[in-house]
Amino acid sequence: MHLKEPADPSTGTTASTVTTTIPPKDATTTTSVTEINHKYPRPLYFAFGSNLSSTQMRIRCTHDPELSSKPMAIARLDGWRWFICEAGYANVLPPPELRVGRQETDGDAVPISGEEDTVYGILYEMSPEDEFLLDGYEDVDHGASASKSKKVPTGIRPREQGKGDYNKWYFPAIVTKWLDGDGDEDGDKVQTTLIYIDEERVRVGPPREEYIGRMNRAIREAEMLGFPKAWAEDVMRRFIPDAEG
């Protein structure tokens, strides 16, 4: 996504544990994600753009690259949408019941993500220090105010986006395949994840020229891990031309 120099990690904070409450569709009650037995206690990072590339993650996560750049799982967010936004980078749009601000006014124009209407990603177990470094690349505003939304629980969206390019959301993803090598490929199917979302730039736009190359590397490396090629062709290739095509 964005290529910015990260701030000094000594001045920022990262999430350690998150209590997430999901409002089910057409329901009057809520389901707490803390009731689910998670395989990992901290949220795993859900990469959906150029950070699908473990090569890029190793370059960015310099505190503990062996840990933070290792793909842990392939997962999906049902009912979400993947697109290239007007800034020229990958973005995701939550379901209608979780949208805020421009997501509500502009979101309906974003095409659904394939027949499954879902977003696939790669999960990483980042160290807190590398998470803060990635916050810098994604231009997260650590000084933003607490969430003012009465629609989205603070466990999902703790803060406003503020002056940053992306905001940090925490949401349970469905794991389709574990890659962590512990012999338990099926494992727990739900894992709370950290997702960087641009709430302000929600209109579809063309990718930046330099981003096309990074996305092609990301798609290629992800597919080598078992990332669904048919979904990538149907959804990502709508925006990202194949450099080898």
Coordinates of N, CA and C in Angstrom, one line a residue:
M1 N 0.8 -1.2 0.0 CA 0.0 0.0 0.0 C 0.9 1.2 0.0
H2 N 0.7 2.1 0.9 CA 1.5 3.4 0.9 C 3.0 3.1 1.3
L3 N 3.9 3.8 0.7 CA 5.3 3.7 1.0 C 5.7 4.9 1.8
K4 N 5.6 4.9 3.1 CA 6.0 6.0 3.9 C 7.0 5.5 5.0
E5 N 7.8 6.4 5.4 CA 8.7 6.1 6.5 C 8.0 5.9 7.8
P6 N 8.1 4.8 8.5 CA 7.4 4.6 9.8 C 7.9 5.6 10.8
A7 N 7.0 5.9 11.8 CA 7.4 6.8 12.9 C 8.2 6.0 13.9
D8 N 8.7 6.7 14.9 CA 9.4 6.1 16.0 C 8.5 5.3 16.8
P9 N 8.8 3.9 16.9 CA 7.8 3.1 17.7 C 7.8 3.3 19.1
S10 N 8.7 4.1 19.7 CA 8.7 4.4 21.1 C 7.6 5.4 21.5
T11 N 7.0 6.0 20.4 CA 6.0 7.0 20.7 C 4.6 6.5 20.4
G12 N 4.5 5.2 20.0 CA 3.2 4.7 19.6 C 2.7 3.5 20.4
T13 N 1.6 3.0 20.1 CA 1.0 1.9 20.8 C 0.5 0.9 19.7
T14 N 0.4 -0.4 20.1 CA -0.2 -1.4 19.3 C -1.2 -2.2 20.1
A15 N -2.1 -2.8 19.4 CA -3.1 -3.6 20.1 C -2.5 -4.9 20.6
S16 N -2.9 -5.3 21.8 CA -2.5 -6.6 22.3 C -3.6 -7.6 22.3
T17 N -4.7 -7.2 23.0 CA -5.9 -8.0 22.9 C -7.1 -7.2 22.5
V18 N -8.0 -7.7 21.8 CA -9.2 -7.0 21.3 C -10.4 -7.7 21.5
T19 N -11.4 -7.1 22.1 CA -12.7 -7.7 22.3 C -13.6 -7.2 21.1
T20 N -14.0 -8.1 20.2 CA -14.8 -7.7 19.1 C -16.2 -8.2 19.1
T21 N -17.1 -7.4 18.9 CA -18.5 -7.8 18.8 C -19.1 -7.6 17.5
I22 N -19.6 -8.6 16.9 CA -20.1 -8.6 15.5 C -21.6 -8.5 15.5
P23 N -22.2 -7.4 14.9 CA -23.6 -7.4 14.7 C -24.1 -8.3 13.6
P24 N -24.7 -9.4 13.8 CA -25.1 -10.3 12.7 C -26.2 -9.6 11.8
K25 N -26.2 -10.0 10.5 CA -27.2 -9.4 9.6 C -28.6 -9.8 10.1
D26 N -29.5 -8.8 10.0 CA -30.9 -8.9 10.3 C -31.1 -9.6 11.7
A27 N -30.3 -9.2 12.7 CA -30.4 -9.8 14.0 C -30.5 -8.6 15.0
T28 N -31.1 -8.9 16.2 CA -31.2 -7.9 17.2 C -30.2 -8.2 18.4
T29 N -29.5 -9.3 18.3 CA -28.5 -9.6 19.3 C -27.1 -9.6 18.7
T30 N -26.1 -9.6 19.5 CA -24.7 -9.6 19.0 C -24.0 -10.8 19.5
T31 N -22.9 -11.2 18.8 CA -22.1 -12.3 19.1 C -20.7 -11.9 19.4
S32 N -20.2 -12.2 20.6 CA -18.8 -11.8 21.0 C -17.8 -12.7 20.4
V33 N -16.8 -12.2 19.8 CA -15.7 -13.0 19.2 C -14.9 -13.6 20.3
T34 N -14.9 -13.0 21.5 CA -14.1 -13.5 22.6 C -14.6 -14.9 23.0
E35 N -15.9 -15.2 22.6 CA -16.4 -16.6 22.9 C -15.8 -17.6 22.0
I36 N -15.1 -17.2 21.0 CA -14.5 -18.2 20.0 C -13.1 -18.5 20.5
N37 N -12.7 -19.8 20.4 CA -11.4 -20.3 20.7 C -10.4 -19.9 19.6
H38 N -9.6 -18.9 19.8 CA -8.7 -18.4 18.8 C -7.4 -19.2 18.9
K39 N -6.8 -19.5 17.8 CA -5.5 -20.2 17.8 C -4.4 -19.3 18.2
Y40 N -4.5 -18.0 17.9 CA -3.5 -17.1 18.3 C -4.2 -16.0 19.2
P41 N -3.6 -15.6 20.3 CA -4.2 -14.6 21.2 C -4.3 -13.2 20.6
R42 N -3.2 -12.8 19.9 CA -3.2 -11.5 19.3 C -3.8 -11.5 18.0
P43 N -4.5 -10.5 17.5 CA -5.0 -10.5 16.1 C -3.9 -10.7 15.1
L44 N -4.2 -11.5 14.2 CA -3.2 -11.7 13.0 C -3.5 -10.7 12.0
Y45 N -2.5 -10.2 11.3 CA -2.6 -9.2 10.3 C -3.2 -9.8 9.0
F46 N -4.3 -9.2 8.5 CA -5.0 -9.7 7.3 C -4.5 -8.8 6.1
A47 N -3.5 -9.4 5.4 CA -3.0 -8.7 4.2 C -3.8 -9.0 3.0
F48 N -4.2 -7.9 2.2 CA -5.1 -8.1 1.1 C -4.5 -7.4 -0.2
G49 N -3.5 -6.6 0.0 CA -2.9 -5.9 -1.1 C -1.5 -6.3 -1.4
S50 N -0.6 -5.4 -1.6 CA 0.8 -5.8 -1.9 C 1.5 -6.5 -0.8
N51 N 1.0 -6.4 0.4 CA 1.6 -7.2 1.5 C 1.2 -8.6 1.5
L52 N 0.5 -9.1 0.5 CA 0.3 -10.5 0.3 C 1.7 -11.1 0.0
S53 N 2.6 -10.3 -0.5 CA 4.0 -10.7 -0.8 C 4.8 -10.8 0.5
S54 N 5.2 -12.0 0.9 CA 6.1 -12.1 2.0 C 7.4 -11.5 1.8
T55 N 7.8 -11.3 0.5 CA 9.1 -10.6 0.2 C 9.0 -9.1 0.7
Q56 N 7.8 -8.5 0.4 CA 7.6 -7.1 0.8 C 7.5 -7.0 2.3
M57 N 6.8 -8.0 2.9 CA 6.7 -8.0 4.4 C 8.1 -8.0 5.1
R58 N 9.0 -8.8 4.5 CA 10.3 -9.0 5.1 C 11.1 -7.6 5.0
I59 N 10.9 -6.9 3.9 CA 11.5 -5.6 3.7 C 11.0 -4.6 4.7
R60 N 9.7 -4.6 5.0 CA 9.0 -3.7 5.8 C 9.2 -4.0 7.3
C61 N 9.1 -5.2 7.7 CA 9.1 -5.6 9.1 C 10.5 -6.0 9.5
T62 N 11.3 -5.0 9.8 CA 12.7 -5.1 10.1 C 13.0 -5.5 11.5
H63 N 12.1 -5.4 12.4 CA 12.4 -5.8 13.8 C 12.6 -7.3 14.0
D64 N 11.6 -8.0 13.5 CA 11.7 -9.5 13.6 C 11.1 -10.1 12.3
P65 N 11.9 -9.9 11.2 CA 11.3 -10.4 9.9 C 11.1 -11.9 9.8
E66 N 11.8 -12.7 10.6 CA 11.5 -14.1 10.5 C 10.1 -14.4 11.0
L67 N 9.7 -13.7 12.0 CA 8.3 -13.9 12.5 C 7.3 -13.2 11.7
S68 N 7.5 -11.9 11.5 CA 6.5 -11.0 10.9 C 6.2 -11.2 9.5
S69 N 7.1 -11.8 8.7 CA 6.9 -12.0 7.3 C 6.6 -13.4 6.9
K70 N 6.3 -14.2 7.9 CA 6.0 -15.6 7.6 C 4.5 -15.8 7.5
P71 N 4.0 -16.2 6.3 CA 2.5 -16.4 6.1 C 2.0 -17.5 7.1
M72 N 1.0 -17.2 7.8 CA 0.4 -18.1 8.8 C -0.8 -18.8 8.3
A73 N -1.6 -18.2 7.4 CA -2.8 -18.8 7.0 C -3.4 -18.0 5.8
I74 N -4.3 -18.7 5.1 CA -5.1 -18.1 4.1 C -6.5 -17.9 4.7
A75 N -7.1 -16.8 4.6 CA -8.4 -16.5 5.2 C -9.3 -15.7 4.3
R76 N -10.5 -15.5 4.7 CA -11.5 -14.7 3.9 C -12.4 -13.9 4.8
L77 N -12.9 -12.8 4.3 CA -13.9 -12.0 4.9 C -15.1 -12.0 4.1
D78 N -16.1 -12.7 4.5 CA -17.4 -12.9 3.8 C -18.2 -11.6 3.8
G79 N -18.7 -11.2 2.6 CA -19.6 -10.1 2.5 C -18.8 -8.8 2.4
W80 N -17.5 -8.9 2.3 CA -16.6 -7.7 2.1 C -16.3 -7.6 0.6
R81 N -15.8 -6.4 0.2 CA -15.4 -6.2 -1.2 C -14.0 -5.7 -1.4
W82 N -13.3 -6.2 -2.4 CA -12.0 -5.8 -2.7 C -12.0 -4.9 -3.9
F83 N -11.2 -3.8 -3.9 CA -11.1 -2.9 -5.1 C -9.8 -2.1 -5.0
I84 N -9.5 -1.4 -6.1 CA -8.5 -0.4 -6.1 C -9.2 0.9 -6.0
C85 N -8.8 1.7 -4.9 CA -9.5 2.9 -4.7 C -8.9 4.1 -5.4
E86 N -9.5 5.3 -5.3 CA -9.1 6.4 -6.1 C -7.7 6.9 -5.8
A87 N -7.1 6.4 -4.7 CA -5.7 6.8 -4.4 C -4.8 5.9 -5.1
G88 N -5.3 4.8 -5.8 CA -4.4 3.9 -6.6 C -3.9 2.7 -5.9
Y89 N -4.4 2.4 -4.7 CA -4.0 1.3 -3.9 C -5.2 0.4 -3.5
A90 N -4.9 -0.8 -3.1 CA -6.0 -1.8 -2.7 C -6.7 -1.3 -1.4
N91 N -8.0 -1.5 -1.4 CA -8.8 -1.2 -0.3 C -9.9 -2.3 -0.1
V92 N -10.5 -2.3 1.0 CA -11.6 -3.2 1.2 C -12.8 -2.5 1.8
L93 N -14.0 -3.0 1.5 CA -15.2 -2.3 1.9 C -16.0 -3.3 2.8
P94 N -16.3 -3.0 4.0 CA -17.1 -3.9 4.9 C -18.5 -4.0 4.4
P95 N -19.3 -5.0 5.0 CA -20.7 -5.1 4.6 C -21.5 -3.9 5.0
P96 N -22.7 -3.7 4.4 CA -23.4 -2.4 4.7 C -23.7 -2.1 6.1
E97 N -23.9 -3.2 6.9 CA -24.2 -2.9 8.3 C -23.0 -2.4 9.2
L98 N -21.8 -2.4 8.6 CA -20.6 -2.0 9.3 C -20.0 -0.7 8.6
R99 N -20.6 -0.1 7.7 CA -20.0 1.0 6.9 C -20.2 2.3 7.7
V100 N -19.2 3.2 7.5 CA -19.2 4.5 8.1 C -18.9 5.5 7.1
G101 N -19.4 6.8 7.3 CA -19.0 7.9 6.5 C -19.1 7.6 5.0
R102 N -18.1 7.8 4.2 CA -18.1 7.7 2.8 C -18.3 6.2 2.3
Q103 N -18.0 5.3 3.2 CA -18.3 3.9 2.9 C -19.8 3.8 2.7
E104 N -20.6 4.5 3.4 CA -22.1 4.5 3.3 C -22.5 5.2 2.0
T105 N -21.9 6.4 1.8 CA -22.4 7.2 0.6 C -21.9 6.7 -0.7
D106 N -20.6 6.1 -0.7 CA -20.0 5.7 -2.0 C -19.9 4.2 -2.2
G107 N -20.1 3.5 -1.1 CA -19.8 2.0 -1.1 C -20.6 1.2 -2.1
D108 N -21.8 1.5 -2.3 CA -22.7 0.7 -3.2 C -22.2 0.6 -4.6
A109 N -21.3 1.6 -5.0 CA -20.8 1.6 -6.4 C -19.6 0.6 -6.5
V110 N -19.1 0.1 -5.4 CA -18.0 -0.8 -5.5 C -18.5 -2.2 -5.9
P111 N -18.0 -2.8 -7.0 CA -18.5 -4.1 -7.4 C -18.3 -5.2 -6.4
I112 N -19.2 -6.2 -6.4 CA -19.0 -7.3 -5.5 C -17.8 -8.1 -5.9
S113 N -17.2 -8.8 -4.9 CA -16.0 -9.5 -5.1 C -16.2 -10.9 -5.5
G114 N -16.5 -11.1 -6.8 CA -16.7 -12.4 -7.3 C -18.0 -13.1 -6.9
E115 N -18.2 -14.3 -7.4 CA -19.5 -15.0 -7.1 C -19.6 -15.3 -5.6
E116 N -18.5 -15.4 -4.9 CA -18.6 -15.7 -3.5 C -18.8 -14.4 -2.6
D117 N -18.7 -13.2 -3.2 CA -18.8 -12.0 -2.5 C -18.0 -12.0 -1.2
T118 N -16.7 -12.2 -1.4 CA -15.8 -12.3 -0.2 C -14.4 -11.7 -0.6
V119 N -13.6 -11.5 0.4 CA -12.2 -11.0 0.2 C -11.3 -12.0 0.8
Y120 N -10.3 -12.5 0.0 CA -9.3 -13.4 0.5 C -8.0 -12.6 0.9
G121 N -7.3 -13.2 1.9 CA -6.1 -12.5 2.3 C -5.1 -13.5 2.9
I122 N -3.9 -13.1 3.2 CA -2.9 -13.9 3.9 C -2.7 -13.3 5.3
L123 N -2.7 -14.2 6.3 CA -2.5 -13.8 7.7 C -1.1 -13.9 8.1
Y124 N -0.6 -12.9 8.8 CA 0.7 -12.8 9.4 C 0.7 -12.6 10.9
E125 N 1.6 -13.2 11.6 CA 1.7 -13.0 13.1 C 2.8 -11.9 13.3
M126 N 2.5 -10.7 13.3 CA 3.5 -9.6 13.4 C 3.9 -9.4 14.9
S127 N 5.1 -9.1 15.1 CA 5.5 -8.6 16.5 C 4.9 -7.2 16.7
P128 N 4.7 -6.8 17.9 CA 4.1 -5.5 18.2 C 5.0 -4.4 17.5
E129 N 6.3 -4.6 17.6 CA 7.2 -3.6 17.0 C 7.0 -3.5 15.5
D130 N 6.9 -4.6 14.8 CA 6.7 -4.6 13.4 C 5.3 -4.1 13.0
E131 N 4.3 -4.4 13.9 CA 3.0 -3.8 13.6 C 3.1 -2.3 13.6
F132 N 3.9 -1.7 14.5 CA 4.0 -0.3 14.6 C 4.7 0.2 13.3
L133 N 5.7 -0.5 12.9 CA 6.4 -0.1 11.6 C 5.4 -0.1 10.5
L134 N 4.6 -1.1 10.4 CA 3.6 -1.2 9.3 C 2.6 -0.1 9.4
D135 N 2.2 0.3 10.7 CA 1.4 1.5 10.8 C 1.9 2.7 10.1
G136 N 3.3 2.8 10.2 CA 3.9 3.9 9.5 C 3.7 3.8 8.0
Y137 N 3.9 2.6 7.4 CA 3.8 2.5 6.0 C 2.3 2.8 5.5
E138 N 1.4 2.4 6.4 CA 0.0 2.6 6.1 C -0.5 4.0 6.5
D139 N 0.3 4.8 7.1 CA 0.0 6.1 7.5 C -1.2 6.2 8.5
V140 N -1.1 5.4 9.6 CA -2.1 5.4 10.6 C -1.9 6.6 11.5
D141 N -3.0 7.3 11.8 CA -2.9 8.4 12.7 C -3.1 7.9 14.1
H142 N -2.0 7.8 14.9 CA -2.1 7.4 16.3 C -2.7 8.4 17.2
G143 N -2.9 9.6 16.7 CA -3.5 10.7 17.5 C -4.9 10.9 17.3
A144 N -5.5 10.0 16.4 CA -6.9 10.2 16.1 C -7.8 9.9 17.3
S145 N -9.0 10.6 17.3 CA -9.9 10.4 18.4 C -10.5 9.1 18.5
A146 N -11.1 8.7 19.6 CA -11.8 7.5 19.8 C -13.0 7.5 18.8
S147 N -13.4 6.3 18.4 CA -14.5 6.2 17.5 C -15.8 6.9 17.9
K148 N -16.4 7.6 17.0 CA -17.6 8.3 17.3 C -18.8 7.6 16.7
S149 N -18.6 6.4 16.1 CA -19.6 5.7 15.4 C -20.6 5.0 16.4
K150 N -21.8 5.2 16.2 CA -22.8 4.5 17.0 C -23.3 3.2 16.3
K151 N -22.7 3.0 15.1 CA -23.1 1.8 14.3 C -22.2 0.7 14.4
V152 N -20.9 1.0 14.4 CA -19.8 0.0 14.5 C -19.2 -0.1 15.9
P153 N -19.3 -1.3 16.5 CA -18.7 -1.4 17.9 C -17.2 -1.0 17.9
T154 N -16.9 -0.4 19.1 CA -15.5 0.0 19.2 C -14.5 -1.1 19.2
G155 N -14.9 -2.3 19.5 CA -14.1 -3.5 19.4 C -13.6 -3.8 18.0
I156 N -14.4 -3.4 17.0 CA -14.1 -3.5 15.6 C -13.3 -2.3 15.1
R157 N -13.8 -1.1 15.5 CA -13.2 0.1 15.0 C -12.9 1.0 16.2
P158 N -11.8 0.9 16.9 CA -11.5 1.7 18.1 C -11.4 3.2 17.9
R159 N -10.9 3.6 16.7 CA -10.6 5.0 16.5 C -11.2 5.5 15.2
E160 N -11.3 6.8 15.1 CA -11.6 7.5 13.8 C -10.3 7.4 13.0
Q161 N -10.5 7.5 11.7 CA -9.3 7.5 10.8 C -8.4 8.7 11.0
G162 N -9.0 9.8 11.3 CA -8.3 11.1 11.6 C -7.6 11.6 10.3
K163 N -6.3 11.9 10.5 CA -5.6 12.5 9.3 C -4.8 11.4 8.6
G164 N -4.9 10.1 9.0 CA -4.2 9.1 8.3 C -4.8 8.6 7.0
D165 N -4.1 7.8 6.3 CA -4.5 7.2 5.0 C -5.3 5.9 5.3
Y166 N -5.0 5.3 6.4 CA -5.8 4.0 6.7 C -6.1 4.0 8.2
N167 N -7.2 3.3 8.5 CA -7.6 3.1 9.9 C -7.4 1.6 10.2
K168 N -7.3 1.3 11.5 CA -7.1 -0.1 12.0 C -8.5 -0.6 12.5
W169 N -8.9 -1.7 11.8 CA -10.1 -2.4 12.2 C -9.7 -3.8 12.7
Y170 N -10.5 -4.4 13.6 CA -10.3 -5.7 14.1 C -11.6 -6.6 13.8
F171 N -11.4 -7.6 13.0 CA -12.6 -8.4 12.6 C -12.3 -9.8 12.4
P172 N -13.2 -10.7 12.8 CA -12.9 -12.2 12.6 C -12.9 -12.6 11.2
A173 N -11.9 -13.3 10.8 CA -11.8 -13.9 9.4 C -12.0 -15.4 9.5
I174 N -12.5 -16.0 8.4 CA -12.6 -17.4 8.4 C -11.4 -18.0 7.7
V175 N -10.6 -18.8 8.5 CA -9.4 -19.4 8.0 C -9.8 -20.6 7.0
T176 N -9.3 -20.5 5.8 CA -9.5 -21.6 4.9 C -8.3 -22.6 4.8
K177 N -7.1 -22.2 5.3 CA -6.0 -23.1 5.3 C -4.9 -22.5 6.2
W178 N -4.5 -23.3 7.2 CA -3.4 -22.8 8.0 C -2.1 -23.2 7.3
L179 N -1.1 -22.2 7.4 CA 0.2 -22.4 6.8 C 1.3 -22.4 7.8
D180 N 1.0 -22.4 9.1 CA 2.0 -22.2 10.2 C 2.9 -23.4 10.4
G181 N 2.6 -24.6 9.8 CA 3.5 -25.7 9.9 C 3.4 -26.5 11.2
D182 N 2.3 -26.3 11.9 CA 2.2 -27.1 13.2 C 1.5 -28.4 13.0
G183 N 1.2 -28.8 11.8 CA 0.5 -30.0 11.5 C -1.0 -30.0 11.6
D184 N -1.5 -28.8 12.0 CA -3.0 -28.7 12.2 C -3.5 -27.8 11.1
E185 N -3.6 -28.3 9.9 CA -4.0 -27.4 8.8 C -5.5 -27.0 8.9
D186 N -6.3 -27.8 9.5 CA -7.7 -27.5 9.7 C -7.8 -26.5 10.8
G187 N -7.4 -26.9 12.0 CA -7.3 -26.0 13.2 C -8.6 -25.2 13.4
D188 N -8.5 -24.1 14.2 CA -9.7 -23.3 14.4 C -10.0 -22.5 13.2
K189 N -11.2 -22.4 12.8 CA -11.6 -21.7 11.6 C -11.8 -20.2 11.6
V190 N -11.9 -19.7 12.8 CA -12.1 -18.2 13.0 C -11.0 -17.6 13.8
Q191 N -10.4 -16.5 13.3 CA -9.3 -15.8 13.9 C -9.6 -14.3 13.8
T192 N -9.5 -13.6 14.9 CA -9.6 -12.2 14.9 C -8.4 -11.6 14.1
T193 N -8.7 -10.7 13.2 CA -7.6 -10.1 12.4 C -7.5 -8.6 12.5
L194 N -6.4 -8.1 12.2 CA -6.1 -6.7 12.0 C -6.2 -6.3 10.6
I195 N -7.1 -5.4 10.2 CA -7.3 -5.0 8.8 C -7.0 -3.5 8.7
Y196 N -6.2 -3.1 7.8 CA -6.0 -1.6 7.5 C -7.0 -1.2 6.4
I197 N -7.9 -0.3 6.7 CA -9.0 0.1 5.8 C -8.9 1.7 5.6
D198 N -9.0 2.1 4.3 CA -9.2 3.5 4.0 C -10.6 3.8 4.0
E199 N -11.1 4.5 5.0 CA -12.6 4.8 5.0 C -12.9 6.1 4.2
E200 N -11.9 6.8 3.8 CA -12.2 8.1 3.1 C -12.2 7.9 1.6
R201 N -11.3 7.1 1.0 CA -11.2 6.9 -0.4 C -11.9 5.6 -0.8
V202 N -13.2 5.7 -1.1 CA -14.0 4.5 -1.3 C -14.5 4.4 -2.7
R203 N -14.1 5.3 -3.6 CA -14.5 5.2 -5.0 C -13.4 4.4 -5.8
V204 N -13.9 3.7 -6.7 CA -13.0 2.9 -7.6 C -12.1 3.8 -8.4
G205 N -10.8 3.4 -8.6 CA -9.9 4.2 -9.4 C -8.9 3.2 -10.0
P206 N -8.0 3.8 -10.9 CA -7.0 3.0 -11.5 C -5.8 2.8 -10.6
P207 N -5.1 1.7 -10.7 CA -3.9 1.5 -9.8 C -2.7 2.4 -10.3
R208 N -1.9 2.8 -9.3 CA -0.7 3.5 -9.6 C 0.2 2.6 -10.4
E209 N 1.0 3.2 -11.3 CA 1.9 2.4 -12.2 C 2.8 1.5 -11.3
E210 N 3.5 2.1 -10.3 CA 4.4 1.3 -9.5 C 3.7 0.2 -8.7
Y211 N 2.5 0.4 -8.4 CA 1.7 -0.5 -7.6 C 1.4 -1.8 -8.4
I212 N 1.3 -1.7 -9.7 CA 0.9 -2.8 -10.6 C 2.0 -3.9 -10.4
G213 N 3.3 -3.5 -10.5 CA 4.3 -4.5 -10.3 C 4.3 -5.1 -9.0
R214 N 4.1 -4.4 -7.9 CA 4.1 -4.9 -6.6 C 2.9 -5.9 -6.4
M215 N 1.8 -5.5 -7.0 CA 0.6 -6.4 -6.9 C 0.8 -7.7 -7.6
N216 N 1.5 -7.6 -8.8 CA 1.7 -8.8 -9.5 C 2.6 -9.8 -8.8
R217 N 3.6 -9.2 -8.1 CA 4.5 -10.1 -7.3 C 3.7 -10.7 -6.1
A218 N 2.8 -9.8 -5.5 CA 2.0 -10.3 -4.4 C 1.0 -11.4 -4.8
I219 N 0.4 -11.3 -5.9 CA -0.5 -12.3 -6.4 C 0.2 -13.6 -6.7
R220 N 1.4 -13.5 -7.3 CA 2.2 -14.6 -7.7 C 2.6 -15.4 -6.4
E221 N 3.1 -14.7 -5.5 CA 3.6 -15.3 -4.2 C 2.5 -15.9 -3.4
A222 N 1.3 -15.2 -3.4 CA 0.2 -15.8 -2.6 C -0.4 -17.0 -3.3
E223 N -0.4 -17.1 -4.6 CA -0.9 -18.3 -5.3 C 0.0 -19.5 -5.1
M224 N 1.3 -19.2 -4.9 CA 2.2 -20.3 -4.6 C 1.9 -21.0 -3.2
L225 N 1.2 -20.2 -2.4 CA 0.8 -20.7 -1.0 C -0.5 -21.4 -1.0
G226 N -1.2 -21.3 -2.1 CA -2.6 -21.9 -2.2 C -3.7 -20.9 -2.2
F227 N -3.3 -19.6 -2.3 CA -4.3 -18.5 -2.5 C -5.2 -18.8 -3.7
P228 N -6.5 -18.7 -3.6 CA -7.4 -19.1 -4.7 C -7.2 -18.3 -6.0
K229 N -6.7 -19.0 -6.9 CA -6.3 -18.3 -8.2 C -7.6 -17.8 -9.0
A230 N -8.6 -18.6 -8.9 CA -9.9 -18.2 -9.6 C -10.4 -16.9 -9.1
W231 N -10.4 -16.8 -7.7 CA -10.8 -15.5 -7.1 C -9.9 -14.3 -7.5
A232 N -8.6 -14.6 -7.5 CA -7.7 -13.5 -7.9 C -7.9 -13.1 -9.3
E233 N -8.2 -14.0 -10.2 CA -8.4 -13.7 -11.6 C -9.7 -12.9 -11.8
D234 N -10.7 -13.3 -11.0 CA -12.1 -12.7 -11.2 C -12.1 -11.3 -10.5
V235 N -11.5 -11.2 -9.4 CA -11.6 -9.9 -8.6 C -10.4 -9.0 -8.8
M236 N -9.2 -9.5 -8.5 CA -8.0 -8.6 -8.6 C -7.7 -8.2 -10.0
R237 N -7.8 -9.2 -10.9 CA -7.4 -8.9 -12.3 C -8.3 -7.9 -13.0
R238 N -9.5 -7.7 -12.4 CA -10.4 -6.6 -12.9 C -9.7 -5.3 -12.8
F239 N -8.7 -5.1 -11.8 CA -8.1 -3.9 -11.6 C -6.6 -3.9 -11.9
I240 N -6.0 -5.1 -11.8 CA -4.5 -5.2 -11.9 C -4.2 -6.0 -13.1
P241 N -3.6 -5.4 -14.2 CA -3.2 -6.2 -15.4 C -2.1 -7.2 -15.1
D242 N -2.1 -8.3 -15.7 CA -1.1 -9.3 -15.5 C 0.1 -8.9 -16.3
A243 N 1.2 -8.7 -15.6 CA 2.5 -8.2 -16.3 C 3.0 -9.2 -17.3
E244 N 2.6 -10.5 -17.1 CA 3.1 -11.5 -18.0 C 2.0 -11.9 -19.1
G245 N 0.8 -11.2 -19.0 CA -0.3 -11.5 -19.9 C -0.2 -10.8 -21.2

